[in-house]
Short mmCIF file of C-alpha atoms in Angstrom, two decimals:
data_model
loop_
_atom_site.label_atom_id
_atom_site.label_comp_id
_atom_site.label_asym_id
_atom_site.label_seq_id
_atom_site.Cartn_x
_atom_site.Cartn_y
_atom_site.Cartn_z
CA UNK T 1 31.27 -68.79 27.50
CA UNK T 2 31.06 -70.09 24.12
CA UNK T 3 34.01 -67.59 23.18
CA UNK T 4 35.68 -68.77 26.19
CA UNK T 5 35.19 -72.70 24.63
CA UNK T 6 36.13 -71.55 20.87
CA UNK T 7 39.68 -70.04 22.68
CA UNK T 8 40.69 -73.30 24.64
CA UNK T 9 39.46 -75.62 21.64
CA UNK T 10 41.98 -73.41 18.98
CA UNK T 11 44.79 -73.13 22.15
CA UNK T 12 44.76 -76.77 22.42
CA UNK T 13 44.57 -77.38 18.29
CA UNK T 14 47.28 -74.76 17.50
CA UNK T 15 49.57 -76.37 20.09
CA UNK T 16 49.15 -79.88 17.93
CA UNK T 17 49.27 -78.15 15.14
CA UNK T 18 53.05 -76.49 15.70
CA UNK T 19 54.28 -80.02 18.21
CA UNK T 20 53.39 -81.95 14.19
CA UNK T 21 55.20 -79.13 12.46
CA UNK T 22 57.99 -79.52 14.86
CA UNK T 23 57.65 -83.99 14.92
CA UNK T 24 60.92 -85.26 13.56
CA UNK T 25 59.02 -87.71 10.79
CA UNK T 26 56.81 -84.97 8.93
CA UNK T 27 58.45 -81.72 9.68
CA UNK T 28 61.10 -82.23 6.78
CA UNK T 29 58.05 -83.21 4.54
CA UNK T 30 56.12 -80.46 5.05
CA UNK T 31 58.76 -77.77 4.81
CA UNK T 32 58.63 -78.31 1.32
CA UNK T 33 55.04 -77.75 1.10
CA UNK T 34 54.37 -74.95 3.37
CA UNK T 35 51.56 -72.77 2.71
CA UNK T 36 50.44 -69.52 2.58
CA UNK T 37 48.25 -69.75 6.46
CA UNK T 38 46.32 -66.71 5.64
CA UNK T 39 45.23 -68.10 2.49
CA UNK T 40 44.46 -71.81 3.08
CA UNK T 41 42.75 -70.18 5.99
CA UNK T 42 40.34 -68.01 3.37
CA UNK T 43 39.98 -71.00 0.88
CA UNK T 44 38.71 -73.18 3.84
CA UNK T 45 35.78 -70.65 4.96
CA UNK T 46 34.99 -70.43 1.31
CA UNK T 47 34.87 -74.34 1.43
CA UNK T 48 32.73 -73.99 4.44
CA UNK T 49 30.30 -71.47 3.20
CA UNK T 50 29.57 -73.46 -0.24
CA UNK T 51 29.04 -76.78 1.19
CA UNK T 52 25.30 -77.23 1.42
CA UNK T 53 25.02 -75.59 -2.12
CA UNK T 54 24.90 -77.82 -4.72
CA UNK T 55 26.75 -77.69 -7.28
CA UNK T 56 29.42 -75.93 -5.29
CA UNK T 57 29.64 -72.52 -7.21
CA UNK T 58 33.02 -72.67 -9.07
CA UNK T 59 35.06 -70.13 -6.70
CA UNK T 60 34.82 -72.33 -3.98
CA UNK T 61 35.37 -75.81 -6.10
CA UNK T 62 38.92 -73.91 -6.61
CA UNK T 63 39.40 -73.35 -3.18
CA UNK T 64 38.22 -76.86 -2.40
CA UNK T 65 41.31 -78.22 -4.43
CA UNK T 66 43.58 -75.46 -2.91
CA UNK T 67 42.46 -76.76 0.29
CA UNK T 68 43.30 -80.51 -0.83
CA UNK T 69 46.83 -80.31 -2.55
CA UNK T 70 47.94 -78.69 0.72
CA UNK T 71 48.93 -80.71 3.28
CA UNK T 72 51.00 -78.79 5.58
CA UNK T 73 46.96 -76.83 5.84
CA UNK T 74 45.37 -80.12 7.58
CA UNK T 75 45.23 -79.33 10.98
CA UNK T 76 43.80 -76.39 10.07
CA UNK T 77 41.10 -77.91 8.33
CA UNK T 78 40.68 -80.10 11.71
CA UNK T 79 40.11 -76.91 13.42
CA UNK T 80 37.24 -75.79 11.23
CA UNK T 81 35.09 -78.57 11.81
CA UNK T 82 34.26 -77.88 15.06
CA UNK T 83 30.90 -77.10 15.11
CA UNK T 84 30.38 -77.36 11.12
CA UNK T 85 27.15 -79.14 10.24
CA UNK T 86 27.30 -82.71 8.51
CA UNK T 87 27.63 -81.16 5.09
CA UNK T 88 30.50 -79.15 6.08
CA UNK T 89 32.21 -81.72 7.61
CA UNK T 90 31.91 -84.15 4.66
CA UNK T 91 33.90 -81.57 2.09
CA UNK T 92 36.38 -80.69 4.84
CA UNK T 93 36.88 -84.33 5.79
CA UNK T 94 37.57 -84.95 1.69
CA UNK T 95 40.13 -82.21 1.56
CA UNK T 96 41.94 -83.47 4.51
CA UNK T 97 41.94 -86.99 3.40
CA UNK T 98 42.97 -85.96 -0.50
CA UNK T 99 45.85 -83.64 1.37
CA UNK T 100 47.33 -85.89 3.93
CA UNK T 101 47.15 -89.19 1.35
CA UNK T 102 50.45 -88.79 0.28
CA UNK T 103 52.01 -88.53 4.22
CA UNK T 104 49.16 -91.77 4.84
CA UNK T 105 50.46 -93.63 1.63
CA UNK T 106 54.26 -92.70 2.50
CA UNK T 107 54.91 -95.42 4.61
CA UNK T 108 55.83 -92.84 8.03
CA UNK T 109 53.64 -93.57 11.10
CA UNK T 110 52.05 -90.87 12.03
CA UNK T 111 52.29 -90.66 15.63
CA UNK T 112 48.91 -88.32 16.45
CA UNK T 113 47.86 -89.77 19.36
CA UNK T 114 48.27 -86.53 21.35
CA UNK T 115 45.48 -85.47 18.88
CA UNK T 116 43.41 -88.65 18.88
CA UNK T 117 43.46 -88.75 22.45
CA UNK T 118 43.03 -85.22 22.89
CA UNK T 119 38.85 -85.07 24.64
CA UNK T 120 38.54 -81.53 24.30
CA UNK T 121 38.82 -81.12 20.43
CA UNK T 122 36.31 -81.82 18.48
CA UNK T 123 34.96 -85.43 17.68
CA UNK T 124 34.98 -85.24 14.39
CA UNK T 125 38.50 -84.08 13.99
CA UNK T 126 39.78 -86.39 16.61
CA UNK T 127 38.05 -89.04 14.23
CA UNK T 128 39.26 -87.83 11.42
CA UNK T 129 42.90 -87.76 12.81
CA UNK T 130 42.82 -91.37 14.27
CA UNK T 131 41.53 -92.82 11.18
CA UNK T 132 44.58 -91.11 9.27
CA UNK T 133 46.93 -92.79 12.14
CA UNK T 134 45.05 -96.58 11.71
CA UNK T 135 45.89 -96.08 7.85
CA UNK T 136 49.30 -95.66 8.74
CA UNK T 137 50.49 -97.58 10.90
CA UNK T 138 47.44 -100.49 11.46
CA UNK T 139 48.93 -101.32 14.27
CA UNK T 140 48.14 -98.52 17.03
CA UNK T 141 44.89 -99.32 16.86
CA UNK T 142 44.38 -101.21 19.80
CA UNK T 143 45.95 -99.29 21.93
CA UNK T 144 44.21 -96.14 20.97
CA UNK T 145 41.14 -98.06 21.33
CA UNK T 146 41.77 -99.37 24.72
CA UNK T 147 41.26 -96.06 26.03
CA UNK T 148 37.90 -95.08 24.54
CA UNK T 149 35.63 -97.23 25.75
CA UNK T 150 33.88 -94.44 27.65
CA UNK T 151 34.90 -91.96 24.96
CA UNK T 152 32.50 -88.57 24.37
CA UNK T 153 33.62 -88.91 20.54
CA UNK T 154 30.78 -91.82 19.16
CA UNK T 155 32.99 -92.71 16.40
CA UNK T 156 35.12 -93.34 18.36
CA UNK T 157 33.17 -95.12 20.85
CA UNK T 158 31.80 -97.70 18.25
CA UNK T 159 35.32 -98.63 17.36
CA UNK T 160 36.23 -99.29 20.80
CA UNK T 161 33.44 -101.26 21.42
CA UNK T 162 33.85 -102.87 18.03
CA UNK T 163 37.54 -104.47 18.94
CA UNK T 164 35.90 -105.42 22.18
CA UNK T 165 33.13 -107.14 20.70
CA UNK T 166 35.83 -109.07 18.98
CA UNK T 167 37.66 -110.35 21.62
CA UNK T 168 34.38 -111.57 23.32
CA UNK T 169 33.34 -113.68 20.02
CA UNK T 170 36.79 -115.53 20.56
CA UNK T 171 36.42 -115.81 24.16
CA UNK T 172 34.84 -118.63 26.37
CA UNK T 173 32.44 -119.03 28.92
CA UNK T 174 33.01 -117.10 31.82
CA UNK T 175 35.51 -114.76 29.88
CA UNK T 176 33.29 -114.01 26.98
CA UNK T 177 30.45 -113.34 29.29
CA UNK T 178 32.36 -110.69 31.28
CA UNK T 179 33.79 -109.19 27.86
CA UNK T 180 29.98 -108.83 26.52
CA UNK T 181 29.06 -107.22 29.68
CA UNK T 182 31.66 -104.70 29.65
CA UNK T 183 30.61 -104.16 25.39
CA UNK T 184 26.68 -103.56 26.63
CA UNK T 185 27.74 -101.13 28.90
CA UNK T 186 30.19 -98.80 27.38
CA UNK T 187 27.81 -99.38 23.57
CA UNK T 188 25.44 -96.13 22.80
CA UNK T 189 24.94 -97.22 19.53
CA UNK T 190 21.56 -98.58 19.00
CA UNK T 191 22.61 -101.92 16.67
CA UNK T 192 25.99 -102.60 19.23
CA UNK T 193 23.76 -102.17 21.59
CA UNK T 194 21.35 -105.24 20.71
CA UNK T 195 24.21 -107.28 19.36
CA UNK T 196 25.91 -107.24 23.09
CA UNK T 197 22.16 -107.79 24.54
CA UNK T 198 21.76 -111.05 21.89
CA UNK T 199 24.82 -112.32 22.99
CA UNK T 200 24.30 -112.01 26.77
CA UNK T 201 20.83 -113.88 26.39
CA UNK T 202 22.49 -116.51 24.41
CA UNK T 203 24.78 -116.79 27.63
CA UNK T 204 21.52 -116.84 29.75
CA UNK T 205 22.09 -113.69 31.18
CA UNK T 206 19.35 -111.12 30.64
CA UNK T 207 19.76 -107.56 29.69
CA UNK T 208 17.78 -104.53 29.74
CA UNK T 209 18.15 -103.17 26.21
CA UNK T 210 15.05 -100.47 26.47
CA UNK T 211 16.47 -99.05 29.99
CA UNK T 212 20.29 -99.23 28.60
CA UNK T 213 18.65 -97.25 25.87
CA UNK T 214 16.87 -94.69 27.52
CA UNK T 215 13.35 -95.64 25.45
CA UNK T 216 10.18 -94.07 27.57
CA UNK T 217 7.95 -97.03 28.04
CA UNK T 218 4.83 -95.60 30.20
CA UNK T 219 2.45 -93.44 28.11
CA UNK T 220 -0.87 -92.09 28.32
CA UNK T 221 -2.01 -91.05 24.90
CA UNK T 222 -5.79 -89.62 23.86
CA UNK T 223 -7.52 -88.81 20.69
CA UNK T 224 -8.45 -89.13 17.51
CA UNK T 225 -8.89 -85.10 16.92
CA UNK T 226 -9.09 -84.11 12.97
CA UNK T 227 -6.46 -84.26 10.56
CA UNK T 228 -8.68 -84.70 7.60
CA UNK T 229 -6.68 -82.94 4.78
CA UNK T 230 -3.76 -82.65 7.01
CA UNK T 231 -5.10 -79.78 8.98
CA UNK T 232 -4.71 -81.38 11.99
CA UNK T 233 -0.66 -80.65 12.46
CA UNK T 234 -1.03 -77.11 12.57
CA UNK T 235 -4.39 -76.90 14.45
CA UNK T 236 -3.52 -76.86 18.48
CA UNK T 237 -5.57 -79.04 20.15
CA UNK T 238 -6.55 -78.59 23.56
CA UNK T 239 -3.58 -81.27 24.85
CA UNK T 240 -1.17 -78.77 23.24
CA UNK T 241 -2.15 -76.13 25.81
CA UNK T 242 -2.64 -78.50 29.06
CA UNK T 243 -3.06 -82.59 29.47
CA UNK T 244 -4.92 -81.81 33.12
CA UNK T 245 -8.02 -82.30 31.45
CA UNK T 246 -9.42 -85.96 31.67
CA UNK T 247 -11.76 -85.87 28.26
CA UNK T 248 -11.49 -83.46 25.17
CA UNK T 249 -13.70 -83.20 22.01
CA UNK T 250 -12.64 -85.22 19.61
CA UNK T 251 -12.45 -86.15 15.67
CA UNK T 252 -15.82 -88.26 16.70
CA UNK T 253 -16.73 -87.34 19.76
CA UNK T 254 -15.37 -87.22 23.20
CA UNK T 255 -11.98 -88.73 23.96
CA UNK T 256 -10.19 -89.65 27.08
CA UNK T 257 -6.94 -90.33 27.96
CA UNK T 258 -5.75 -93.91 28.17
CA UNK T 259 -2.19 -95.26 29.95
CA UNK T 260 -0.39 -98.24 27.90
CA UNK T 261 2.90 -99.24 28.47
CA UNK T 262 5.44 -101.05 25.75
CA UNK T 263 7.16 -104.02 26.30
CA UNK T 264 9.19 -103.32 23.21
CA UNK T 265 12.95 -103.49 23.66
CA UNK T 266 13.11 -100.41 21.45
CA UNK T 267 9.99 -98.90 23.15
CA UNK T 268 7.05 -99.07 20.39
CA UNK T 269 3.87 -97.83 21.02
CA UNK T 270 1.33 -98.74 18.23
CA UNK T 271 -1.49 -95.90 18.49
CA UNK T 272 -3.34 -98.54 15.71
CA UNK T 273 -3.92 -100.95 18.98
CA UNK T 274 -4.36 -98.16 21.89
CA UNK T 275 -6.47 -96.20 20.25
CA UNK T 276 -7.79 -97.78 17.03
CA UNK T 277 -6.55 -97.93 13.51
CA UNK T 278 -7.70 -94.08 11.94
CA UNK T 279 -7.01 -92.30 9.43
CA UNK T 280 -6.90 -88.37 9.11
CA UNK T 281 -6.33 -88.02 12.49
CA UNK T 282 -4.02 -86.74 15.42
CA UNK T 283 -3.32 -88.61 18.83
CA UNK T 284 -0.91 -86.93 21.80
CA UNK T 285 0.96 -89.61 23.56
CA UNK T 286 2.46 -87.97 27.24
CA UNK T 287 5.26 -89.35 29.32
CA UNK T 288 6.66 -88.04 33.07
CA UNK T 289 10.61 -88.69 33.76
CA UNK T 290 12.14 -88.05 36.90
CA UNK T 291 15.61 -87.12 36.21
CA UNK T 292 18.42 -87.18 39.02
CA UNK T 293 19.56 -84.06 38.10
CA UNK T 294 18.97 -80.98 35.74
CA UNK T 295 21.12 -82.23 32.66
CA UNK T 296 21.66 -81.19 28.99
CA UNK T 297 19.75 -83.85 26.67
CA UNK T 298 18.42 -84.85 23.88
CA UNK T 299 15.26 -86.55 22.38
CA UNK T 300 15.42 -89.22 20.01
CA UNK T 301 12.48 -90.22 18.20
CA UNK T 302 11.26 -92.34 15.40
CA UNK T 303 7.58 -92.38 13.71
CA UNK T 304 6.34 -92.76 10.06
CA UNK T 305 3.62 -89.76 10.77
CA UNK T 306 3.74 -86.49 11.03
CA UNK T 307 4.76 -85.27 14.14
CA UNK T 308 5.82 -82.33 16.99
CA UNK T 309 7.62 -82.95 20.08
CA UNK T 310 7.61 -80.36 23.30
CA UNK T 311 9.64 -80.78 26.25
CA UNK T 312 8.44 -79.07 29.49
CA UNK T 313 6.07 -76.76 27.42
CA UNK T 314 8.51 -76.53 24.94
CA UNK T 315 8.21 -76.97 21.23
CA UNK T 316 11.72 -78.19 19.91
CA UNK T 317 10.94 -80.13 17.37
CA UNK T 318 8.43 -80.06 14.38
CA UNK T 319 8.03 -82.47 11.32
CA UNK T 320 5.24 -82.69 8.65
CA UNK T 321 6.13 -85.99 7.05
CA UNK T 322 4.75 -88.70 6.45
CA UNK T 323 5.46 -92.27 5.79
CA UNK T 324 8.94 -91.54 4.17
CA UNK T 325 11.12 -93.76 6.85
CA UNK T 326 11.49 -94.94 10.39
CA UNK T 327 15.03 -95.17 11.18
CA UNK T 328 16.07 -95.51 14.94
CA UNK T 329 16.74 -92.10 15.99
CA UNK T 330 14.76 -90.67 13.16
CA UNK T 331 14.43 -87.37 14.56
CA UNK T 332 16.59 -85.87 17.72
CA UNK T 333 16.08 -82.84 19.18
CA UNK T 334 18.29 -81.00 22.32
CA UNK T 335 17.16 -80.08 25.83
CA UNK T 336 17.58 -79.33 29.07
CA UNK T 337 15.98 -81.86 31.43
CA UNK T 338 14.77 -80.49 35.06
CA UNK T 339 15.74 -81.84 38.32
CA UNK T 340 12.92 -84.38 39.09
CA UNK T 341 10.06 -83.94 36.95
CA UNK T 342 9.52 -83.52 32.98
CA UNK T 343 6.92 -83.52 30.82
CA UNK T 344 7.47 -84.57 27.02
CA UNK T 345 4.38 -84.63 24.97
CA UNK T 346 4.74 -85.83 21.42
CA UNK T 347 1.81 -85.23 18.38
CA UNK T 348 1.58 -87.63 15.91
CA UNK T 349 -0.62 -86.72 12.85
CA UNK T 350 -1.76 -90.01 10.56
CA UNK T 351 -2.94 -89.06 6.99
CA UNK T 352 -5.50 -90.37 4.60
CA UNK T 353 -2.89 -92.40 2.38
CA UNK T 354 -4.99 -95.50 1.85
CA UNK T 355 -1.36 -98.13 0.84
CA UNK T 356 -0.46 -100.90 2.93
CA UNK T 357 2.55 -99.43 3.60
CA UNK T 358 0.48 -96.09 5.19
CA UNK T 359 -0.92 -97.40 7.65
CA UNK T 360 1.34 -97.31 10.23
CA UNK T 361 0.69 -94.63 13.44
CA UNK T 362 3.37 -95.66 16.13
CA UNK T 363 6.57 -94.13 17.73
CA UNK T 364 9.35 -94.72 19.80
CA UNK T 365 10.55 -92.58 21.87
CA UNK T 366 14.08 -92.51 23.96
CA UNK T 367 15.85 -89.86 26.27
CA UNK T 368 20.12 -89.44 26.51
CA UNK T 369 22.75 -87.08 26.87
CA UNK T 370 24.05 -85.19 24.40
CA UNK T 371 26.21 -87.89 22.57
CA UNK T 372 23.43 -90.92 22.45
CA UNK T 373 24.29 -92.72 25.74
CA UNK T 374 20.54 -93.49 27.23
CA UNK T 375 19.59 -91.10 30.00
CA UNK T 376 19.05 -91.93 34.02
CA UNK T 377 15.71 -91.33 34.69
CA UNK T 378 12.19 -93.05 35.92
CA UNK T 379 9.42 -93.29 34.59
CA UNK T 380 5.74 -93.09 35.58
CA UNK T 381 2.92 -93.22 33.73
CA UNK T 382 1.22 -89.31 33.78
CA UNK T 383 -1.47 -89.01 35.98
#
């Protein structure tokens, strides 16, 4: 299947790539700067394959700037980001932006919306290409982003809701309220998110940010069990292997489970006030969704301790830091989400660091689909 997907994505990009070659205002330009396909082709995958080392080793540095003074070779450097990692990306999306500067800076309007509108090539490409077209001719921009308000690309996505946002700030009333509704629901970033949800309150209209969001609001959560020396995050607990049992041994004695629910528009739970403010220690926290359907997904997640995350029984995510940052979306792992019932079970492991600043054992916890749009589901608090 995933050969299958690879075949239509480089069908579809090698039939923008030759309609460009053949567009009446660059196919003059590039004639004089056609390259050597096979080549550019090699230098890219050499680009590719360095990326995460640093300092790139000095074969591929050359290729790099092969890559870049090459502009008839950018669509080809489109096609190899699909599916490159965020380093890869970065040092293809240089290249392409040092090679197509001169057609950007040339005064020509590059007309790649074919490319830009284009959902079955890769986001990051069809990003890349519609922020080349913006550059040259400012003025497509609104209609390119009329049509991505429900876009799969989130770049994308944020700019469309971005020029939306805009028109609601110079809107009225009635109109600005309608504009702000439309921005809260088409918005999967977190921050565009709460500005739409600030400005429909301010309109006296509320708005369920944590729902829009897909944060998980009814817990149960038990413990503390030992983490003294930071032992704790590899030792499994008996949670880790079923949460049917009531009561466990615990750090200091027996512990029990106990339901809270957050009223937090981002969904935090503070394990200092459910369970008390410890040190060296692990808590689980459980959840139950009901989801509509079976559905690929992700979990997004944000803590300061140390923590692991299973799904249905399933480990897919592990992290043993602590303190270093809480950033919404902090961690996000992938899944596939049953019909009806799932299970997510998160450990969080707090350490002995004895600064203000360490003393924080919370989470937040939020469920979506594979771009960051906040999952359909219900929640109940596990029984």
């Amino acid at each position: 299947m995933k050969r299958k997907q690879n075949s239509i994505v480089e069908s579809a990009v090698n039939r923008h790539f030759h309609r460009l070659l053949a567009g009446t205002l660059v196919a003059g330009w590039l004639a004089a700067v056609a390259p050597a396909w096979g080549d550019i082709a090699a230098d890219i995958e050499l680009v590719k394959n360095a990326a995460a080392q640093s300092p790139m080793p000095a074969n591929a540095q050359a290729a790099w700037k092969r890559v870049a003074g090459q502009p008839g070779g950018a669509l080809l450097v489109l096609k190899a980001m699909d599916g490159a990692g965020p380093l890869e990306t970065n040092a293809l999306r240089m290249a392409f932006d040092a090679a197509t500067e001169p057609m950007a800076d040339s005064g020509a309007i590059l007309d790649l919306r074919e490319v830009v509108l284009d959902r079955s090539l890769c986001s990051k490409a069809r990003t890349t290409v519609f922020e080349l077209m913006v550059r040259s001719a400012p003025q497509v921009r609104g209609e390119l982003v009329a049509a991505m308000l429900d876009d799969p690309a989130p770049e994308l996505r944020y700019a469309a809701v971005a020029d939306l946002l805009e028109r609601a700030d110079m809107a009225d009333g009635e109109a600005a309220l309608t504009l702000y509704r439309q921005a809260f629901a088409a918005a999967i970033d977190v921050e565009q998110k709460q500005r739409c949800a600030n400005e429909l309150e301010d309109l006296g209209e509320a708005a369920d940010l944590a729902s829009s969001l897909g944060y998980v609001l009814a817990w149960r959560v038990v413990g503390p069990f030992n983490n003294v020396d930071g032992v704790g995050f590899a030792q499994a607990y008996p949670p880790e292997d079923s949460t049917d049992a009531a009561s466990y041994d615990g750090k200091d004695g027996t512990v029990s489970w106990v339901s809270t629910a957050s009223d937090d528009d981002l969904g935090l739970v503070d394990l200092t006030k459910v369970l008390g403010p410890f040190k060296g220690a692990v808590a689980y926290a459980e959840a139950v969704i009901e989801s509509p359907a079976a559905a690929d997904a992700q979990v997004r997640y944000t803590t300061r301790n140390g923590s692991k995350l299973w799904v249905n029984g399933e480990l897919i995510n592990a992290a043993n830091v602590y303190h270093s940052g809480h950033s919404i979306d902090q961690y996000v792992a992938s899944c596939r989400l049953r019909k009806g019932e799932n299970r997510i079970l998160l450990k969080l492991c707090q350490n002995e660091q004895t600064e203000p600043w360490a003393q924080s054992w919370e989470f937040q916890c939020r469920v979506t689909d594979p771009i960051g749009a906040g999952a359909q589901f219900t929640g109940a608090t596990p029984k």
